[in-house]
Amino acid sequence: MLSDSEGLRNSLHDRGQRLTPQRQRVLALFEQSGEGTHLSAEEVHQRLLRASERVSLATVYRTLRLLSSMGRLQELELPEGRRFELAGDTTRDHHHLVCVRCGRTEEFENTAVLVAGDEAAKAHAFRLLDCVLTVRALCPRCAEQS
């Protein structure tokens, strides 16, 4: 059985790229943070710097895009900006409820959303890769303040 590092190395090799220490460190950061952690490129960069890892912000951006395209990370568009989270079997096809005022984010699963996405893809001869819904709302605290 392949380790995550070997699997990533093989996936990159198949794309004609190599597993650099920076790519490995970015993915390791998400793996250590765990599923459900939503980080911006700047937050990834700052965490790596605090851990005495030498990596440029430009490299972080490129690595996040690459790991997202490979299905290792999931890219999210949240009110506070673009965020990334570890993609895994347990986080695939989950959705986000986001407060538009304070940015509080809650994850949820809903089979009906997945069915609707699958039906829409089939109706247009698409092949569904994943189905992600972001619900913009007000959390109870912000709604109370309105």
mmCIF file with all atom_site columns, C-alpha atoms in Angstrom:
data_model
loop_
_atom_site.group_PDB
_atom_site.id
_atom_site.type_symbol
_atom_site.label_atom_id
_atom_site.label_alt_id
_atom_site.label_comp_id
_atom_site.label_asym_id
_atom_site.label_entity_id
_atom_site.label_seq_id
_atom_site.pdbx_PDB_ins_code
_atom_site.Cartn_x
_atom_site.Cartn_y
_atom_site.Cartn_z
_atom_site.occupancy
_atom_site.B_iso_or_equiv
_atom_site.pdbx_formal_charge
_atom_site.auth_seq_id
_atom_site.auth_comp_id
_atom_site.auth_asym_id
_atom_site.auth_atom_id
_atom_site.pdbx_PDB_model_num
ATOM 1   C CA . MET A 1 1   ? 0.000   0.000  0.000   1.00 0.00 ? 1   MET A CA 1
ATOM 2   C CA . LEU A 1 2   ? 1.301   3.476  -0.912  1.00 0.00 ? 2   LEU A CA 1
ATOM 3   C CA . SER A 1 3   ? 1.843   6.183  1.681   1.00 0.00 ? 3   SER A CA 1
ATOM 4   C CA . ASP A 1 4   ? 0.254   9.599  1.064   1.00 0.00 ? 4   ASP A CA 1
ATOM 5   C CA . SER A 1 5   ? 3.678   10.934 0.126   1.00 0.00 ? 5   SER A CA 1
ATOM 6   C CA . GLU A 1 6   ? 4.300   8.124  -2.376  1.00 0.00 ? 6   GLU A CA 1
ATOM 7   C CA . GLY A 1 7   ? 0.801   8.529  -3.822  1.00 0.00 ? 7   GLY A CA 1
ATOM 8   C CA . LEU A 1 8   ? 1.353   12.254 -4.253  1.00 0.00 ? 8   LEU A CA 1
ATOM 9   C CA . ARG A 1 9   ? 4.788   11.630 -5.765  1.00 0.00 ? 9   ARG A CA 1
ATOM 10  C CA . ASN A 1 10  ? 3.283   9.184  -8.295  1.00 0.00 ? 10  ASN A CA 1
ATOM 11  C CA . SER A 1 11  ? 0.402   11.534 -9.161  1.00 0.00 ? 11  SER A CA 1
ATOM 12  C CA . LEU A 1 12  ? 2.806   14.395 -9.773  1.00 0.00 ? 12  LEU A CA 1
ATOM 13  C CA . HIS A 1 13  ? 5.143   12.158 -11.774 1.00 0.00 ? 13  HIS A CA 1
ATOM 14  C CA . ASP A 1 14  ? 2.199   11.177 -14.013 1.00 0.00 ? 14  ASP A CA 1
ATOM 15  C CA . ARG A 1 15  ? 1.695   14.909 -14.671 1.00 0.00 ? 15  ARG A CA 1
ATOM 16  C CA . GLY A 1 16  ? 5.373   15.409 -15.492 1.00 0.00 ? 16  GLY A CA 1
ATOM 17  C CA . GLN A 1 17  ? 6.029   17.212 -12.212 1.00 0.00 ? 17  GLN A CA 1
ATOM 18  C CA . ARG A 1 18  ? 7.974   16.344 -9.101  1.00 0.00 ? 18  ARG A CA 1
ATOM 19  C CA . LEU A 1 19  ? 7.251   16.291 -5.392  1.00 0.00 ? 19  LEU A CA 1
ATOM 20  C CA . THR A 1 20  ? 9.091   19.308 -4.038  1.00 0.00 ? 20  THR A CA 1
ATOM 21  C CA . PRO A 1 21  ? 9.646   19.850 -0.324  1.00 0.00 ? 21  PRO A CA 1
ATOM 22  C CA . GLN A 1 22  ? 7.337   22.888 -0.510  1.00 0.00 ? 22  GLN A CA 1
ATOM 23  C CA . ARG A 1 23  ? 4.477   20.872 -2.030  1.00 0.00 ? 23  ARG A CA 1
ATOM 24  C CA . GLN A 1 24  ? 4.969   18.195 0.583   1.00 0.00 ? 24  GLN A CA 1
ATOM 25  C CA . ARG A 1 25  ? 4.953   20.778 3.417   1.00 0.00 ? 25  ARG A CA 1
ATOM 26  C CA . VAL A 1 26  ? 1.751   22.457 2.221   1.00 0.00 ? 26  VAL A CA 1
ATOM 27  C CA . LEU A 1 27  ? -0.117  19.157 2.017   1.00 0.00 ? 27  LEU A CA 1
ATOM 28  C CA . ALA A 1 28  ? 1.320   18.044 5.378   1.00 0.00 ? 28  ALA A CA 1
ATOM 29  C CA . LEU A 1 29  ? 0.021   21.260 6.961   1.00 0.00 ? 29  LEU A CA 1
ATOM 30  C CA . PHE A 1 30  ? -3.533  20.430 5.855   1.00 0.00 ? 30  PHE A CA 1
ATOM 31  C CA . GLU A 1 31  ? -3.165  16.806 6.939   1.00 0.00 ? 31  GLU A CA 1
ATOM 32  C CA . GLN A 1 32  ? -1.979  17.910 10.392  1.00 0.00 ? 32  GLN A CA 1
ATOM 33  C CA . SER A 1 33  ? -4.755  20.511 10.668  1.00 0.00 ? 33  SER A CA 1
ATOM 34  C CA . GLY A 1 34  ? -7.366  17.883 9.873   1.00 0.00 ? 34  GLY A CA 1
ATOM 35  C CA . GLU A 1 35  ? -10.514 17.797 7.805   1.00 0.00 ? 35  GLU A CA 1
ATOM 36  C CA . GLY A 1 36  ? -12.825 20.786 8.010   1.00 0.00 ? 36  GLY A CA 1
ATOM 37  C CA . THR A 1 37  ? -10.020 23.345 8.444   1.00 0.00 ? 37  THR A CA 1
ATOM 38  C CA . HIS A 1 38  ? -10.526 26.194 5.967   1.00 0.00 ? 38  HIS A CA 1
ATOM 39  C CA . LEU A 1 39  ? -7.316  28.115 5.244   1.00 0.00 ? 39  LEU A CA 1
ATOM 40  C CA . SER A 1 40  ? -6.452  30.947 2.882   1.00 0.00 ? 40  SER A CA 1
ATOM 41  C CA . ALA A 1 41  ? -3.160  31.006 0.992   1.00 0.00 ? 41  ALA A CA 1
ATOM 42  C CA . GLU A 1 42  ? -1.940  33.735 3.332   1.00 0.00 ? 42  GLU A CA 1
ATOM 43  C CA . GLU A 1 43  ? -2.816  31.638 6.414   1.00 0.00 ? 43  GLU A CA 1
ATOM 44  C CA . VAL A 1 44  ? -0.976  28.640 4.951   1.00 0.00 ? 44  VAL A CA 1
ATOM 45  C CA . HIS A 1 45  ? 2.033   30.844 4.272   1.00 0.00 ? 45  HIS A CA 1
ATOM 46  C CA . GLN A 1 46  ? 2.020   32.311 7.800   1.00 0.00 ? 46  GLN A CA 1
ATOM 47  C CA . ARG A 1 47  ? 1.707   28.876 9.443   1.00 0.00 ? 47  ARG A CA 1
ATOM 48  C CA . LEU A 1 48  ? 4.615   27.559 7.405   1.00 0.00 ? 48  LEU A CA 1
ATOM 49  C CA . LEU A 1 49  ? 6.745   30.576 8.313   1.00 0.00 ? 49  LEU A CA 1
ATOM 50  C CA . ARG A 1 50  ? 5.919   30.115 12.022  1.00 0.00 ? 50  ARG A CA 1
ATOM 51  C CA . ALA A 1 51  ? 7.075   26.499 11.672  1.00 0.00 ? 51  ALA A CA 1
ATOM 52  C CA . SER A 1 52  ? 10.370  27.819 10.246  1.00 0.00 ? 52  SER A CA 1
ATOM 53  C CA . GLU A 1 53  ? 9.578   26.506 6.779   1.00 0.00 ? 53  GLU A CA 1
ATOM 54  C CA . ARG A 1 54  ? 11.014  28.564 3.952   1.00 0.00 ? 54  ARG A CA 1
ATOM 55  C CA . VAL A 1 55  ? 8.422   28.964 1.216   1.00 0.00 ? 55  VAL A CA 1
ATOM 56  C CA . SER A 1 56  ? 7.261   32.003 -0.741  1.00 0.00 ? 56  SER A CA 1
ATOM 57  C CA . LEU A 1 57  ? 3.653   33.138 -0.889  1.00 0.00 ? 57  LEU A CA 1
ATOM 58  C CA . ALA A 1 58  ? 3.732   32.687 -4.699  1.00 0.00 ? 58  ALA A CA 1
ATOM 59  C CA . THR A 1 59  ? 4.783   29.054 -4.236  1.00 0.00 ? 59  THR A CA 1
ATOM 60  C CA . VAL A 1 60  ? 1.950   28.543 -1.740  1.00 0.00 ? 60  VAL A CA 1
ATOM 61  C CA . TYR A 1 61  ? -0.591  29.895 -4.260  1.00 0.00 ? 61  TYR A CA 1
ATOM 62  C CA . ARG A 1 62  ? 0.761   27.663 -7.054  1.00 0.00 ? 62  ARG A CA 1
ATOM 63  C CA . THR A 1 63  ? 0.826   24.630 -4.764  1.00 0.00 ? 63  THR A CA 1
ATOM 64  C CA . LEU A 1 64  ? -2.747  25.194 -3.537  1.00 0.00 ? 64  LEU A CA 1
ATOM 65  C CA . ARG A 1 65  ? -4.002  25.423 -7.130  1.00 0.00 ? 65  ARG A CA 1
ATOM 66  C CA . LEU A 1 66  ? -2.059  22.296 -8.091  1.00 0.00 ? 66  LEU A CA 1
ATOM 67  C CA . LEU A 1 67  ? -3.231  20.244 -5.101  1.00 0.00 ? 67  LEU A CA 1
ATOM 68  C CA . SER A 1 68  ? -6.821  21.373 -5.772  1.00 0.00 ? 68  SER A CA 1
ATOM 69  C CA . SER A 1 69  ? -6.610  20.325 -9.415  1.00 0.00 ? 69  SER A CA 1
ATOM 70  C CA . MET A 1 70  ? -5.324  16.930 -8.259  1.00 0.00 ? 70  MET A CA 1
ATOM 71  C CA . GLY A 1 71  ? -8.235  16.469 -5.852  1.00 0.00 ? 71  GLY A CA 1
ATOM 72  C CA . ARG A 1 72  ? -6.026  16.594 -2.732  1.00 0.00 ? 72  ARG A CA 1
ATOM 73  C CA . LEU A 1 73  ? -7.544  19.902 -1.589  1.00 0.00 ? 73  LEU A CA 1
ATOM 74  C CA . GLN A 1 74  ? -10.983 21.376 -2.106  1.00 0.00 ? 74  GLN A CA 1
ATOM 75  C CA . GLU A 1 75  ? -11.217 25.051 -3.012  1.00 0.00 ? 75  GLU A CA 1
ATOM 76  C CA . LEU A 1 76  ? -14.033 27.055 -1.419  1.00 0.00 ? 76  LEU A CA 1
ATOM 77  C CA . GLU A 1 77  ? -15.343 30.529 -2.154  1.00 0.00 ? 77  GLU A CA 1
ATOM 78  C CA . LEU A 1 78  ? -16.414 31.923 1.224   1.00 0.00 ? 78  LEU A CA 1
ATOM 79  C CA . PRO A 1 79  ? -17.423 35.503 2.128   1.00 0.00 ? 79  PRO A CA 1
ATOM 80  C CA . GLU A 1 80  ? -13.974 36.144 3.607   1.00 0.00 ? 80  GLU A CA 1
ATOM 81  C CA . GLY A 1 81  ? -12.362 34.971 0.364   1.00 0.00 ? 81  GLY A CA 1
ATOM 82  C CA . ARG A 1 82  ? -10.966 31.854 -1.231  1.00 0.00 ? 82  ARG A CA 1
ATOM 83  C CA . ARG A 1 83  ? -10.210 29.058 1.233   1.00 0.00 ? 83  ARG A CA 1
ATOM 84  C CA . PHE A 1 84  ? -8.853  25.543 0.916   1.00 0.00 ? 84  PHE A CA 1
ATOM 85  C CA . GLU A 1 85  ? -9.521  22.395 2.894   1.00 0.00 ? 85  GLU A CA 1
ATOM 86  C CA . LEU A 1 86  ? -8.264  18.851 2.810   1.00 0.00 ? 86  LEU A CA 1
ATOM 87  C CA . ALA A 1 87  ? -10.291 16.723 0.413   1.00 0.00 ? 87  ALA A CA 1
ATOM 88  C CA . GLY A 1 88  ? -11.064 13.266 1.660   1.00 0.00 ? 88  GLY A CA 1
ATOM 89  C CA . ASP A 1 89  ? -13.690 10.576 1.481   1.00 0.00 ? 89  ASP A CA 1
ATOM 90  C CA . THR A 1 90  ? -15.462 11.949 4.551   1.00 0.00 ? 90  THR A CA 1
ATOM 91  C CA . THR A 1 91  ? -15.403 15.571 3.350   1.00 0.00 ? 91  THR A CA 1
ATOM 92  C CA . ARG A 1 92  ? -16.293 14.947 -0.258  1.00 0.00 ? 92  ARG A CA 1
ATOM 93  C CA . ASP A 1 93  ? -19.685 16.322 -1.246  1.00 0.00 ? 93  ASP A CA 1
ATOM 94  C CA . HIS A 1 94  ? -20.279 18.211 1.961   1.00 0.00 ? 94  HIS A CA 1
ATOM 95  C CA . HIS A 1 95  ? -21.667 21.715 1.958   1.00 0.00 ? 95  HIS A CA 1
ATOM 96  C CA . HIS A 1 96  ? -21.162 24.957 3.844   1.00 0.00 ? 96  HIS A CA 1
ATOM 97  C CA . LEU A 1 97  ? -23.567 27.230 5.669   1.00 0.00 ? 97  LEU A CA 1
ATOM 98  C CA . VAL A 1 98  ? -21.863 30.630 5.877   1.00 0.00 ? 98  VAL A CA 1
ATOM 99  C CA . CYS A 1 99  ? -22.880 33.710 7.834   1.00 0.00 ? 99  CYS A CA 1
ATOM 100 C CA . VAL A 1 100 ? -22.486 36.675 5.483   1.00 0.00 ? 100 VAL A CA 1
ATOM 101 C CA . ARG A 1 101 ? -21.879 39.047 8.374   1.00 0.00 ? 101 ARG A CA 1
ATOM 102 C CA . CYS A 1 102 ? -19.362 37.350 10.709  1.00 0.00 ? 102 CYS A CA 1
ATOM 103 C CA . GLY A 1 103 ? -18.091 34.568 8.418   1.00 0.00 ? 103 GLY A CA 1
ATOM 104 C CA . ARG A 1 104 ? -19.013 31.692 10.757  1.00 0.00 ? 104 ARG A CA 1
ATOM 105 C CA . THR A 1 105 ? -18.990 28.522 8.661   1.00 0.00 ? 105 THR A CA 1
ATOM 106 C CA . GLU A 1 106 ? -20.755 25.265 9.450   1.00 0.00 ? 106 GLU A CA 1
ATOM 107 C CA . GLU A 1 107 ? -20.451 22.125 7.357   1.00 0.00 ? 107 GLU A CA 1
ATOM 108 C CA . PHE A 1 108 ? -23.408 19.891 6.568   1.00 0.00 ? 108 PHE A CA 1
ATOM 109 C CA . GLU A 1 109 ? -24.340 16.963 4.355   1.00 0.00 ? 109 GLU A CA 1
ATOM 110 C CA . ASN A 1 110 ? -27.506 16.662 2.338   1.00 0.00 ? 110 ASN A CA 1
ATOM 111 C CA . THR A 1 111 ? -28.282 13.773 0.039   1.00 0.00 ? 111 THR A CA 1
ATOM 112 C CA . ALA A 1 112 ? -30.916 15.775 -1.881  1.00 0.00 ? 112 ALA A CA 1
ATOM 113 C CA . VAL A 1 113 ? -28.222 18.248 -2.994  1.00 0.00 ? 113 VAL A CA 1
ATOM 114 C CA . LEU A 1 114 ? -26.072 15.379 -4.261  1.00 0.00 ? 114 LEU A CA 1
ATOM 115 C CA . VAL A 1 115 ? -29.012 13.855 -6.127  1.00 0.00 ? 115 VAL A CA 1
ATOM 116 C CA . ALA A 1 116 ? -29.875 17.225 -7.711  1.00 0.00 ? 116 ALA A CA 1
ATOM 117 C CA . GLY A 1 117 ? -26.258 17.723 -8.797  1.00 0.00 ? 117 GLY A CA 1
ATOM 118 C CA . ASP A 1 118 ? -26.101 14.231 -10.275 1.00 0.00 ? 118 ASP A CA 1
ATOM 119 C CA . GLU A 1 119 ? -29.398 14.703 -12.131 1.00 0.00 ? 119 GLU A CA 1
ATOM 120 C CA . ALA A 1 120 ? -28.318 18.079 -13.509 1.00 0.00 ? 120 ALA A CA 1
ATOM 121 C CA . ALA A 1 121 ? -25.006 16.645 -14.703 1.00 0.00 ? 121 ALA A CA 1
ATOM 122 C CA . LYS A 1 122 ? -26.717 13.695 -16.404 1.00 0.00 ? 122 LYS A CA 1
ATOM 123 C CA . ALA A 1 123 ? -29.342 15.934 -18.027 1.00 0.00 ? 123 ALA A CA 1
ATOM 124 C CA . HIS A 1 124 ? -26.566 17.879 -19.747 1.00 0.00 ? 124 HIS A CA 1
ATOM 125 C CA . ALA A 1 125 ? -24.322 14.874 -20.453 1.00 0.00 ? 125 ALA A CA 1
ATOM 126 C CA . PHE A 1 126 ? -21.768 15.971 -17.868 1.00 0.00 ? 126 PHE A CA 1
ATOM 127 C CA . ARG A 1 127 ? -19.811 13.638 -15.607 1.00 0.00 ? 127 ARG A CA 1
ATOM 128 C CA . LEU A 1 128 ? -20.247 14.745 -11.992 1.00 0.00 ? 128 LEU A CA 1
ATOM 129 C CA . LEU A 1 129 ? -16.962 15.121 -10.101 1.00 0.00 ? 129 LEU A CA 1
ATOM 130 C CA . ASP A 1 130 ? -18.287 16.593 -6.890  1.00 0.00 ? 130 ASP A CA 1
ATOM 131 C CA . CYS A 1 131 ? -21.190 18.629 -5.681  1.00 0.00 ? 131 CYS A CA 1
ATOM 132 C CA . VAL A 1 132 ? -20.632 21.593 -3.366  1.00 0.00 ? 132 VAL A CA 1
ATOM 133 C CA . LEU A 1 133 ? -23.258 24.013 -2.111  1.00 0.00 ? 133 LEU A CA 1
ATOM 134 C CA . THR A 1 134 ? -22.566 27.204 -0.184  1.00 0.00 ? 134 THR A CA 1
ATOM 135 C CA . VAL A 1 135 ? -25.606 28.580 1.618   1.00 0.00 ? 135 VAL A CA 1
ATOM 136 C CA . ARG A 1 136 ? -25.265 32.239 2.510   1.00 0.00 ? 136 ARG A CA 1
ATOM 137 C CA . ALA A 1 137 ? -27.280 33.218 5.582   1.00 0.00 ? 137 ALA A CA 1
ATOM 138 C CA . LEU A 1 138 ? -27.127 34.981 8.938   1.00 0.00 ? 138 LEU A CA 1
ATOM 139 C CA . CYS A 1 139 ? -26.076 32.991 11.997  1.00 0.00 ? 139 CYS A CA 1
ATOM 140 C CA . PRO A 1 140 ? -28.347 33.271 15.064  1.00 0.00 ? 140 PRO A CA 1
ATOM 141 C CA . ARG A 1 141 ? -26.122 35.878 16.756  1.00 0.00 ? 141 ARG A CA 1
ATOM 142 C CA . CYS A 1 142 ? -25.940 38.131 13.677  1.00 0.00 ? 142 CYS A CA 1
ATOM 143 C CA . ALA A 1 143 ? -29.659 37.697 12.921  1.00 0.00 ? 143 ALA A CA 1
ATOM 144 C CA . GLU A 1 144 ? -30.437 38.774 16.501  1.00 0.00 ? 144 GLU A CA 1
ATOM 145 C CA . GLN A 1 145 ? -28.372 41.943 16.014  1.00 0.00 ? 145 GLN A CA 1
ATOM 146 C CA . SER A 1 146 ? -30.288 42.900 12.837  1.00 0.00 ? 146 SER A CA 1
#
